[in-house]
Coordinates of C-alpha atoms in Angstrom, one line a residue:
Chain C
M1 CA 17.0 -52.6 -65.2
I2 CA 19.9 -52.9 -62.8
E3 CA 23.4 -54.0 -63.9
L4 CA 26.5 -54.4 -61.9
D5 CA 29.8 -54.7 -63.8
E6 CA 33.0 -55.8 -62.0
V7 CA 31.8 -54.0 -58.9
A8 CA 33.8 -53.9 -55.7
Y9 CA 33.0 -52.4 -52.3
S10 CA 35.4 -51.7 -49.5
Y11 CA 34.9 -50.0 -46.2
G12 CA 37.2 -49.5 -43.2
G13 CA 40.2 -50.7 -45.2
G14 CA 38.7 -54.1 -45.9
E15 CA 37.2 -55.3 -49.2
L16 CA 33.7 -56.7 -48.7
F17 CA 33.5 -58.1 -52.3
S18 CA 35.1 -57.6 -55.6
S19 CA 34.5 -58.3 -59.3
V20 CA 30.8 -58.7 -58.8
S21 CA 28.8 -58.7 -62.0
L22 CA 25.0 -59.0 -62.1
S23 CA 22.2 -58.1 -64.4
L24 CA 18.6 -58.0 -63.4
A25 CA 16.5 -58.2 -66.5
P26 CA 12.8 -57.1 -66.6
G27 CA 10.4 -59.5 -65.1
T28 CA 13.0 -61.9 -63.6
F29 CA 13.0 -63.3 -60.1
H30 CA 16.3 -63.6 -58.2
F31 CA 17.4 -64.7 -54.8
L32 CA 20.7 -63.5 -53.3
T33 CA 22.0 -65.7 -50.6
G34 CA 25.1 -66.2 -48.6
P35 CA 26.4 -66.3 -45.1
S36 CA 25.8 -63.4 -42.6
G37 CA 28.3 -60.6 -43.2
A38 CA 28.9 -61.7 -46.8
G39 CA 27.6 -58.3 -48.1
K40 CA 24.0 -59.1 -49.2
T41 CA 22.6 -55.9 -47.7
T42 CA 25.5 -53.9 -49.1
L43 CA 24.9 -55.3 -52.6
L44 CA 21.3 -54.4 -52.3
K45 CA 22.2 -50.8 -51.3
L46 CA 24.4 -50.6 -54.3
C47 CA 21.5 -51.7 -56.4
Y48 CA 19.3 -48.8 -55.4
G49 CA 22.0 -46.2 -55.2
E50 CA 22.3 -45.7 -51.4
L51 CA 25.9 -46.7 -51.6
K52 CA 28.4 -46.1 -54.4
A53 CA 30.8 -48.8 -55.5
T54 CA 34.5 -48.3 -54.8
A55 CA 35.3 -49.9 -58.1
G56 CA 33.3 -51.0 -61.2
Q57 CA 30.1 -49.7 -62.5
V58 CA 26.5 -49.9 -61.2
R59 CA 23.9 -48.9 -63.8
L60 CA 20.4 -48.1 -62.6
F61 CA 17.9 -48.1 -65.5
G62 CA 20.9 -47.5 -67.8
Q63 CA 22.4 -44.7 -65.8
D64 CA 25.8 -45.0 -64.1
T65 CA 25.1 -44.2 -60.4
R66 CA 28.6 -42.6 -60.1
D67 CA 27.5 -39.8 -62.4
L68 CA 24.2 -39.2 -60.6
A69 CA 23.6 -36.4 -58.1
R70 CA 21.7 -37.3 -54.9
D71 CA 18.4 -35.8 -56.2
E72 CA 18.8 -37.9 -59.4
V73 CA 19.3 -41.0 -57.4
A74 CA 16.2 -40.1 -55.4
Q75 CA 14.3 -39.7 -58.6
L76 CA 15.4 -43.2 -59.8
R77 CA 14.7 -44.7 -56.4
R78 CA 11.0 -44.0 -57.1
R79 CA 11.2 -46.8 -59.7
V80 CA 12.7 -49.2 -57.1
G81 CA 10.6 -50.6 -54.2
V82 CA 12.8 -51.5 -51.2
V83 CA 11.7 -53.7 -48.3
H84 CA 14.2 -53.6 -45.4
Q85 CA 14.6 -56.3 -42.8
D86 CA 13.9 -53.7 -40.1
C87 CA 11.2 -52.0 -42.2
Q88 CA 12.1 -48.4 -41.3
F89 CA 8.9 -46.5 -40.8
L90 CA 8.0 -43.0 -39.5
D91 CA 6.8 -44.2 -36.2
H92 CA 4.7 -41.1 -35.5
L93 CA 2.5 -41.6 -38.6
P94 CA -0.2 -44.2 -39.0
V95 CA 0.4 -47.2 -41.2
A96 CA -1.7 -45.9 -44.1
E97 CA 0.3 -42.6 -44.2
N98 CA 3.5 -44.5 -44.1
I99 CA 2.5 -46.7 -47.0
A100 CA 1.4 -43.7 -49.0
M101 CA 4.7 -41.8 -48.2
P102 CA 6.3 -42.6 -51.6
L103 CA 3.3 -40.9 -53.3
T104 CA 3.5 -37.9 -51.0
V105 CA 7.2 -37.3 -51.6
S106 CA 6.8 -37.6 -55.3
G107 CA 3.9 -35.2 -55.4
R108 CA 1.5 -37.8 -56.8
E109 CA -1.9 -38.3 -55.4
G110 CA -3.3 -41.8 -55.0
T111 CA -6.9 -42.4 -54.5
P112 CA -8.2 -43.6 -51.1
E113 CA -9.7 -46.6 -53.0
D114 CA -6.3 -47.6 -54.4
L115 CA -4.8 -47.4 -50.9
E116 CA -7.7 -49.4 -49.5
A117 CA -7.1 -52.0 -52.1
L118 CA -3.4 -52.2 -51.4
L119 CA -4.0 -52.5 -47.7
G120 CA -6.5 -55.3 -48.4
W121 CA -3.9 -57.0 -50.7
V122 CA -1.4 -57.2 -47.8
G123 CA -4.1 -57.9 -45.3
L124 CA -3.7 -54.7 -43.2
R125 CA -7.1 -53.0 -43.8
C126 CA -7.8 -53.1 -40.0
Q127 CA -4.4 -51.8 -39.1
A128 CA -4.4 -48.8 -41.4
G129 CA -4.9 -46.3 -38.5
Q130 CA -2.4 -47.9 -36.1
L131 CA 1.1 -46.7 -35.5
P132 CA 4.0 -48.9 -36.8
P133 CA 5.3 -49.8 -33.3
E134 CA 1.9 -51.3 -32.6
L135 CA 2.2 -53.8 -35.4
S136 CA 3.6 -57.4 -35.2
G137 CA 6.7 -58.4 -37.1
G138 CA 4.7 -59.9 -40.0
E139 CA 2.4 -56.9 -40.2
R140 CA 5.3 -54.6 -40.4
Q141 CA 6.9 -56.6 -43.2
R142 CA 3.6 -56.6 -45.1
A143 CA 3.3 -52.8 -44.6
A144 CA 6.9 -52.4 -45.8
L145 CA 6.0 -54.4 -48.9
A146 CA 2.9 -52.3 -49.5
R147 CA 4.9 -49.1 -49.3
A148 CA 7.5 -50.6 -51.6
V149 CA 4.9 -51.3 -54.3
I150 CA 2.6 -48.3 -54.0
M151 CA 4.5 -46.4 -56.8
S152 CA 4.2 -49.5 -59.0
P153 CA 8.0 -49.7 -59.3
D154 CA 9.8 -51.7 -62.0
V155 CA 12.1 -53.5 -59.5
I156 CA 11.4 -54.8 -55.9
L157 CA 14.4 -55.4 -53.7
A158 CA 13.7 -57.1 -50.4
D159 CA 16.4 -57.5 -47.7
E160 CA 15.6 -60.5 -45.5
P161 CA 11.9 -59.9 -45.7
T162 CA 11.1 -63.0 -43.7
G163 CA 13.9 -62.6 -41.2
N164 CA 11.6 -61.7 -38.3
V165 CA 8.4 -63.7 -39.1
D166 CA 7.3 -67.3 -38.7
W167 CA 7.1 -69.8 -41.5
D168 CA 3.4 -69.2 -42.3
M169 CA 4.0 -65.5 -42.6
S170 CA 7.1 -66.0 -44.7
Q171 CA 5.1 -68.1 -47.1
R172 CA 2.4 -65.3 -47.2
L173 CA 5.0 -62.7 -48.0
L174 CA 6.6 -64.9 -50.6
T175 CA 3.3 -65.4 -52.3
L176 CA 2.9 -61.6 -52.5
L177 CA 6.3 -61.2 -54.0
I178 CA 5.6 -63.9 -56.6
E179 CA 2.3 -62.2 -57.4
L180 CA 4.2 -59.0 -58.1
N181 CA 6.7 -60.9 -60.3
R182 CA 3.8 -62.3 -62.3
M183 CA 2.6 -58.8 -62.8
G184 CA 5.9 -58.1 -64.6
K185 CA 8.0 -56.7 -61.7
T186 CA 11.7 -57.7 -61.3
V187 CA 12.3 -59.1 -57.9
L188 CA 15.5 -59.6 -55.9
I189 CA 15.3 -61.1 -52.5
A190 CA 18.3 -61.2 -50.2
T191 CA 17.9 -64.1 -47.7
H192 CA 19.8 -66.8 -45.9
D193 CA 16.6 -68.8 -45.5
L194 CA 17.1 -71.7 -47.9
G195 CA 13.7 -73.1 -47.1
L196 CA 12.1 -70.0 -48.5
I197 CA 14.2 -70.4 -51.7
R198 CA 13.2 -74.0 -52.1
A199 CA 9.5 -73.1 -51.5
A200 CA 9.8 -70.4 -54.1
K201 CA 11.4 -72.5 -56.8
S202 CA 8.4 -74.7 -56.9
Q203 CA 6.2 -71.7 -57.8
V204 CA 8.4 -69.4 -59.9
E205 CA 11.4 -69.5 -62.1
A206 CA 14.0 -68.0 -59.8
R207 CA 17.7 -67.6 -60.3
V208 CA 19.7 -68.0 -57.1
L209 CA 22.9 -66.1 -56.6
R210 CA 25.3 -66.8 -53.8
L211 CA 27.8 -64.3 -52.3
K212 CA 30.7 -66.2 -51.0
D213 CA 34.4 -65.5 -50.6
R214 CA 33.9 -61.9 -51.8
R215 CA 32.5 -63.2 -55.1
I216 CA 29.1 -63.8 -56.5
Q217 CA 28.3 -67.2 -58.0
A218 CA 25.3 -68.9 -59.4
A219 CA 24.0 -71.5 -56.9
G220 CA 23.5 -75.0 -58.1
A221 CA 20.9 -77.6 -57.3
N222 CA 22.3 -78.3 -53.8
L223 CA 19.8 -75.8 -52.3
Chain O
M1 CA 10.3 -12.2 -57.0
E2 CA 10.9 -15.9 -57.5
M3 CA 12.3 -16.1 -54.0
L4 CA 9.2 -14.3 -52.7
R5 CA 6.9 -16.7 -54.6
R6 CA 8.8 -19.6 -53.1
M7 CA 8.6 -18.2 -49.6
L8 CA 4.8 -17.7 -49.9
A9 CA 4.4 -21.2 -51.3
L10 CA 6.5 -22.4 -48.4
L11 CA 4.3 -20.6 -45.8
A12 CA 1.2 -22.0 -47.5
G13 CA 2.8 -25.4 -47.0
D14 CA 2.1 -29.0 -47.7
P15 CA 0.4 -30.4 -44.7
Q16 CA 1.2 -34.0 -45.7
A17 CA 4.9 -33.2 -46.0
D18 CA 4.9 -31.3 -42.7
R19 CA 3.6 -34.4 -40.9
A20 CA 6.6 -36.4 -42.0
V21 CA 8.8 -34.5 -39.6
P22 CA 7.7 -35.0 -36.0
P23 CA 7.5 -31.8 -33.9
T24 CA 10.5 -31.6 -31.5
G25 CA 9.8 -29.6 -28.3
F26 CA 13.3 -28.5 -27.6
T27 CA 14.1 -26.9 -30.9
A28 CA 10.6 -25.4 -31.2
R29 CA 11.0 -23.6 -27.9
L30 CA 14.5 -22.5 -28.7
T31 CA 13.5 -21.0 -32.0
L32 CA 10.4 -19.3 -30.6
M33 CA 12.2 -17.9 -27.5
S34 CA 15.3 -16.7 -29.4
A35 CA 13.2 -15.1 -32.2
A36 CA 11.0 -13.3 -29.5
A37 CA 14.0 -12.1 -27.5
M38 CA 15.9 -10.9 -30.6
A39 CA 12.8 -9.1 -32.0
L40 CA 12.4 -7.4 -28.6
L41 CA 16.0 -6.2 -28.7
A42 CA 15.6 -5.2 -32.3
V43 CA 12.6 -3.0 -31.4
F44 CA 14.7 -1.2 -28.7
A45 CA 17.7 -0.9 -31.1
L46 CA 15.4 0.6 -33.7
A47 CA 13.9 3.0 -31.2
M48 CA 17.4 4.1 -30.2
S49 CA 18.5 4.5 -33.7
L50 CA 15.5 6.7 -34.6
A51 CA 15.8 8.7 -31.3
T52 CA 19.5 9.4 -31.8
G53 CA 18.8 10.3 -35.4
R54 CA 16.3 12.9 -34.3
L55 CA 18.8 14.1 -31.7
A56 CA 21.6 14.5 -34.2
D57 CA 19.2 16.3 -36.6
R58 CA 18.0 18.6 -33.9
W59 CA 21.4 19.5 -32.6
S60 CA 22.9 20.0 -36.0
E61 CA 20.0 22.0 -37.3
E62 CA 18.9 24.1 -34.3
L63 CA 22.3 24.7 -32.8
A64 CA 23.9 25.6 -36.1
R65 CA 21.4 28.5 -36.4
T66 CA 21.7 29.9 -32.9
S67 CA 24.4 31.3 -30.7
T68 CA 24.5 32.9 -27.2
L69 CA 25.9 36.2 -26.0
R70 CA 26.7 36.3 -22.3
I71 CA 27.0 39.6 -20.6
S72 CA 28.8 39.7 -17.3
A73 CA 28.8 43.1 -15.8
P74 CA 28.2 44.9 -12.4
A75 CA 24.5 45.1 -11.6
D76 CA 24.3 48.8 -12.3
Q77 CA 25.8 48.4 -15.8
M78 CA 23.9 45.2 -16.7
Q79 CA 20.9 46.8 -18.2
G80 CA 22.9 49.3 -20.2
Q81 CA 25.3 46.7 -21.7
T82 CA 22.4 44.5 -22.5
V83 CA 20.6 47.2 -24.5
A84 CA 23.9 48.2 -26.2
A85 CA 24.5 44.6 -27.2
V86 CA 21.0 44.1 -28.6
E87 CA 21.4 47.3 -30.6
L88 CA 24.7 46.2 -31.9
L89 CA 23.4 42.8 -32.9
R90 CA 20.4 44.3 -34.7
T91 CA 22.7 46.1 -37.0
T92 CA 24.9 43.1 -37.6
P93 CA 24.5 41.5 -41.0
G94 CA 23.5 37.8 -40.7
V95 CA 21.6 38.2 -37.4
A96 CA 17.9 37.7 -37.8
E97 CA 17.0 38.2 -34.2
A98 CA 18.6 39.0 -30.9
R99 CA 16.6 38.6 -27.7
P100 CA 17.6 38.8 -24.1
L101 CA 16.3 35.9 -22.1
T102 CA 13.7 36.8 -19.5
A103 CA 14.2 36.1 -15.8
E104 CA 11.7 33.2 -16.1
E105 CA 13.8 31.6 -18.9
Q106 CA 17.0 32.0 -17.0
R107 CA 15.4 30.5 -13.9
A108 CA 14.2 27.5 -16.0
L109 CA 17.8 27.0 -17.3
L110 CA 19.1 26.9 -13.7
E111 CA 16.3 24.9 -12.3
P112 CA 17.8 21.5 -12.8
W113 CA 20.8 22.5 -10.6
F114 CA 19.2 24.9 -8.1
G115 CA 15.6 23.8 -7.9
P116 CA 12.5 25.9 -8.5
D117 CA 11.8 29.4 -7.3
L118 CA 15.4 30.6 -7.6
P119 CA 15.5 34.4 -7.0
V120 CA 17.6 35.1 -10.1
E121 CA 17.0 38.8 -9.8
T122 CA 19.0 38.9 -6.5
L123 CA 21.9 36.8 -7.8
P124 CA 24.9 38.1 -9.8
I125 CA 24.3 35.9 -12.7
P126 CA 25.1 37.0 -16.3
Q127 CA 22.4 38.0 -18.7
L128 CA 22.0 35.8 -21.8
I129 CA 21.0 37.0 -25.2
E130 CA 19.8 34.4 -27.8
I131 CA 21.0 35.1 -31.3
I132 CA 19.2 33.6 -34.3
E133 CA 21.1 33.7 -37.5
E134 CA 19.9 34.1 -41.1
G135 CA 21.4 33.5 -44.5
D136 CA 25.0 32.5 -44.2
G137 CA 25.2 33.8 -40.6
Y138 CA 27.3 36.5 -39.2
D139 CA 31.1 36.9 -39.1
P140 CA 32.1 35.7 -35.6
A141 CA 35.5 37.4 -35.6
G142 CA 34.1 40.8 -36.7
L143 CA 31.3 40.6 -34.2
R144 CA 33.7 39.7 -31.4
A145 CA 35.9 42.7 -32.3
R146 CA 32.9 45.1 -32.2
L147 CA 31.6 43.6 -29.0
Q148 CA 35.0 44.0 -27.4
A149 CA 34.9 47.7 -28.3
E150 CA 31.3 48.5 -27.5
V151 CA 30.2 46.0 -24.9
P152 CA 33.2 44.9 -22.9
G153 CA 31.4 42.5 -20.6
A154 CA 30.0 40.4 -23.5
I155 CA 31.3 37.0 -24.5
L156 CA 30.0 35.4 -27.7
D157 CA 29.4 31.7 -27.8
D158 CA 28.6 30.4 -31.3
H159 CA 28.1 26.8 -30.0
G160 CA 30.7 25.5 -32.5
R161 CA 33.0 24.4 -29.7
W162 CA 30.6 21.8 -28.3
R163 CA 28.0 21.3 -31.2
E164 CA 30.3 19.2 -33.4
P165 CA 31.2 16.6 -30.7
L166 CA 27.5 16.3 -29.8
V167 CA 26.4 15.8 -33.3
Q168 CA 29.2 13.4 -33.8
A169 CA 28.3 11.5 -30.7
A170 CA 24.7 11.3 -31.7
G171 CA 25.7 10.0 -35.2
R172 CA 27.9 7.3 -33.6
L173 CA 25.0 6.3 -31.3
R174 CA 22.9 5.9 -34.4
L175 CA 25.6 3.8 -36.1
L176 CA 25.9 1.7 -32.9
A177 CA 22.1 1.1 -33.0
W178 CA 22.3 -0.1 -36.6
V179 CA 25.3 -2.3 -35.8
S180 CA 23.3 -3.7 -32.9
M181 CA 20.4 -4.5 -35.3
G182 CA 22.9 -6.3 -37.7
L183 CA 24.3 -8.3 -34.8
I184 CA 20.8 -9.2 -33.7
A185 CA 20.0 -10.5 -37.2
L186 CA 23.3 -12.5 -37.2
T187 CA 22.6 -13.9 -33.7
T188 CA 19.1 -14.8 -34.7
A189 CA 20.5 -16.6 -37.8
A190 CA 23.1 -18.4 -35.7
M191 CA 20.5 -19.5 -33.0
I192 CA 18.1 -20.8 -35.7
T193 CA 20.9 -22.6 -37.5
L194 CA 21.8 -24.3 -34.3
A195 CA 18.2 -25.3 -33.6
A196 CA 17.8 -26.5 -37.2
N197 CA 20.9 -28.6 -37.0
A198 CA 19.7 -30.1 -33.7
A199 CA 16.4 -30.9 -35.3
L200 CA 18.0 -32.5 -38.3
S201 CA 20.3 -34.6 -36.2
A202 CA 17.4 -35.7 -34.0
N203 CA 15.5 -36.7 -37.1
A204 CA 18.2 -38.6 -38.8
Q205 CA 16.0 -41.7 -38.9
V206 CA 13.1 -39.7 -40.4
I207 CA 15.5 -38.4 -43.1
R208 CA 16.7 -41.9 -43.8
V209 CA 13.2 -43.2 -44.3
M210 CA 12.2 -40.3 -46.5
R211 CA 15.2 -40.8 -48.7
L212 CA 14.4 -44.5 -48.9
V213 CA 11.0 -43.7 -50.3
G214 CA 12.5 -41.3 -52.9
A215 CA 12.3 -37.9 -51.2
R216 CA 14.7 -35.3 -52.7
D217 CA 16.8 -33.2 -50.4
V218 CA 14.8 -30.0 -51.2
Y219 CA 11.6 -31.8 -50.2
I220 CA 13.1 -32.9 -46.9
A221 CA 14.6 -29.5 -46.3
R222 CA 11.3 -27.8 -47.1
A223 CA 9.6 -29.5 -44.2
F224 CA 12.2 -28.2 -41.8
V225 CA 12.5 -24.8 -43.4
R226 CA 8.7 -24.1 -43.2
R227 CA 8.5 -25.2 -39.6
F228 CA 11.4 -23.0 -38.5
T229 CA 10.3 -20.0 -40.6
L230 CA 6.8 -20.1 -39.1
R231 CA 8.3 -20.5 -35.6
A232 CA 10.6 -17.5 -36.1
L233 CA 7.6 -15.5 -37.5
I234 CA 5.4 -16.3 -34.5
G235 CA 8.2 -15.7 -32.0
A236 CA 9.3 -12.4 -33.6
T237 CA 5.7 -11.2 -33.7
A238 CA 5.3 -11.8 -30.0
G239 CA 8.7 -10.1 -29.3
T240 CA 7.9 -7.1 -31.5
V241 CA 4.5 -6.6 -29.8
L242 CA 6.1 -6.8 -26.4
G243 CA 8.9 -4.4 -27.5
M244 CA 6.4 -1.9 -28.9
L245 CA 4.3 -2.0 -25.7
A246 CA 7.5 -1.4 -23.7
V247 CA 8.4 1.5 -25.8
L248 CA 4.9 2.9 -25.5
A249 CA 5.2 2.6 -21.7
L250 CA 8.4 4.7 -21.7
P251 CA 8.1 8.2 -20.0
S252 CA 7.0 10.9 -22.3
T253 CA 9.5 13.6 -23.5
D254 CA 8.2 16.1 -20.9
V255 CA 8.4 13.8 -18.0
A256 CA 11.9 12.6 -19.0
G257 CA 13.1 16.2 -19.2
G258 CA 13.5 16.1 -22.9
F259 CA 17.0 14.7 -22.6
L260 CA 16.8 12.4 -25.6
T261 CA 13.8 14.0 -27.3
G262 CA 11.8 10.9 -26.3
L263 CA 13.1 7.3 -26.9
G264 CA 9.8 6.1 -28.4
F265 CA 8.6 6.1 -32.0
Q266 CA 7.0 9.2 -33.5
G267 CA 4.4 9.3 -36.3
W268 CA 4.8 6.8 -39.1
H269 CA 7.9 5.5 -37.4
W270 CA 5.5 3.3 -35.4
L271 CA 5.1 1.2 -38.5
L272 CA 8.8 0.4 -38.8
P273 CA 8.9 -2.3 -36.0
L274 CA 6.2 -4.1 -38.0
T275 CA 8.9 -5.0 -40.5
I276 CA 10.8 -7.0 -37.8
P277 CA 8.7 -10.2 -37.9
P278 CA 8.8 -10.7 -41.7
L279 CA 12.6 -9.9 -41.6
A280 CA 13.1 -12.5 -38.8
A281 CA 11.1 -15.0 -40.9
L282 CA 13.3 -14.2 -43.9
V283 CA 16.5 -14.6 -41.8
S284 CA 15.1 -17.9 -40.5
F285 CA 14.2 -19.1 -44.0
F286 CA 17.7 -18.7 -45.4
A287 CA 19.4 -19.9 -42.2
T288 CA 17.4 -23.1 -42.0
R289 CA 17.5 -23.7 -45.7
Q290 CA 21.3 -23.4 -45.7
A291 CA 21.7 -25.5 -42.6
A292 CA 19.3 -28.2 -43.9
L293 CA 20.9 -28.6 -47.3
R294 CA 24.3 -28.7 -45.8
S295 CA 23.3 -31.2 -43.1
L296 CA 21.5 -33.4 -45.7
G297 CA 24.6 -33.3 -47.8
E298 CA 26.7 -34.4 -44.9
Q299 CA 24.2 -37.2 -43.9
S300 CA 24.3 -38.7 -47.4

C-alpha cells in the first residue's frame, strides 16, 4: 500500500527525520507516536503525497511519488482517506456536502441512501444540514472521518483524530477506525495519546511506531 | 472545435463543483465592472473604426473622381469665361461632366463661415465648376495648358494635393481604433487575471481542502474559470448594450453637419457589437484558466 524507504525530510535548513523506512501492508493497523514536533504530521503528509521526501523513496500503491505529477497524486489520493486534526472543511457548505465532496471531485455519484447510512454510522444524521463551524469538536472529527471513508479508500490516515475531543468521544472515534480496519482497510493513526493506543491494543492487533531522535523505531511493551 | 466544446461544457457547468468555491464580492464586482467598462469602450472604438473606414473610402473614391475649376475674373467677364471653360472641358477626353455650381450651391459652401442668406451675387467670389472624371481621367498638365491659353482666369484643382493626406489620416484613425480594441482586450485580460489571482489567493483554504479530497488542478481551475467567464459575459453584455444605446443617441449625420459621415453604425454593422460579449467571455476564459493553473502550480 504505502512504503517509505530510507526517507528523509528537511525544511528550513534542518533535518526533521532521516533514514525512515516503513511499510503499511493491506489490512494492518498502525499507530505513529512521538513527542510534539517529532514530525508525525510531516510523515503522514509524505504518506499521501502532499509533501515530497528530500531523500529516499515513498511509494504510494507501488508508484514512486517523486515521479508523479500533481494530478496523478490527486488521483492516488482518492484511494487514501485522510483525517486531519483541524479537520479542514469548506465552511460555507453543509456537513453532508462536505462529506460527499470526495465523490463530487472524482465525478462519482453516491446515492442519498449511502450518504444517509454513512451519516448514521458516524452519528451525524441530525447535523447533516448544519455548517461545519456549528459543529462541536467531536462532531467535526466524525464528519472528517466520514469524508475520509466515503470513497471506500484502501488506506485511512488520521492525524491526532482525538486531539480535540474528550475521552468518551475518542473511544467512539477509535471504535469507528477499528471497525474500518476489520472491513479490511489499512489504518495509520498519528497520536501522542498513549491511553488511546493502550485502549486500542486490547481490541485490535496494532503495531506502534515511534518517531524519536529523527528516526522511527518500533515501540515496545512500555506503552 | 474541441475548445468550443469545452467552453460550452464549461458554461453549462457543474453546480456541485461551483458551490465548492464561495462567491467573493470584491472580485465579482471587479470583473463585472471592468468587463462592462471595457465592452462600452470597445463599442465606441468599433464605431470609430467603422466611421473612419467609411470616411477613408468616401474620400478616396469620391474625391479621386472629381476636381474643381475655379474662375476668378472681373464681374463682366465671369459669365463668358465660365461658358468658355465648360465648353473646353466638354471637349476634353476623360471628363464625363463639367457643371458650374449654382448660386445656391456656392451659398451653401460658404454658409458655415458667413451664415445663411449670404448675397453671393453681389460679392466678388469666384465661380466654381465641378468636374467629374471618367475612365482613366484627364491629363492635368495638358488641361492646365489649354486653360491658360483659353480661360486665363481659371485655376484647376484636382484635389490631389489634400486628398492623399486626408485619406492617410482616415486610415490612421482606423488603425488607431483597431489598436484601441486590441488594448481594450489586453486590459480586460489583465483586469480579469488580477481578479482571478485575488480570488485564488482568498480561497487558498478552499483549494487546500479540495486537494485533500483528491481534486485535480483542472477541476479546481474549472470552478473559478466558469465563474469568471460568466461574470465577464454578463458585464460585457451590459456594457455593450449601454454602448449601443449611446451610439444610437449620437446626433444624426445631418444634424452633425456630415463631418464624419455619422459616428454610429450603419446597416448590418449594428450586428458587429454583438460579438463583443462572447469575445470578452473568450478572453476571460483563457485569462482565468491561465491564471488559475499558474496559481495552483505555485500553491502546490
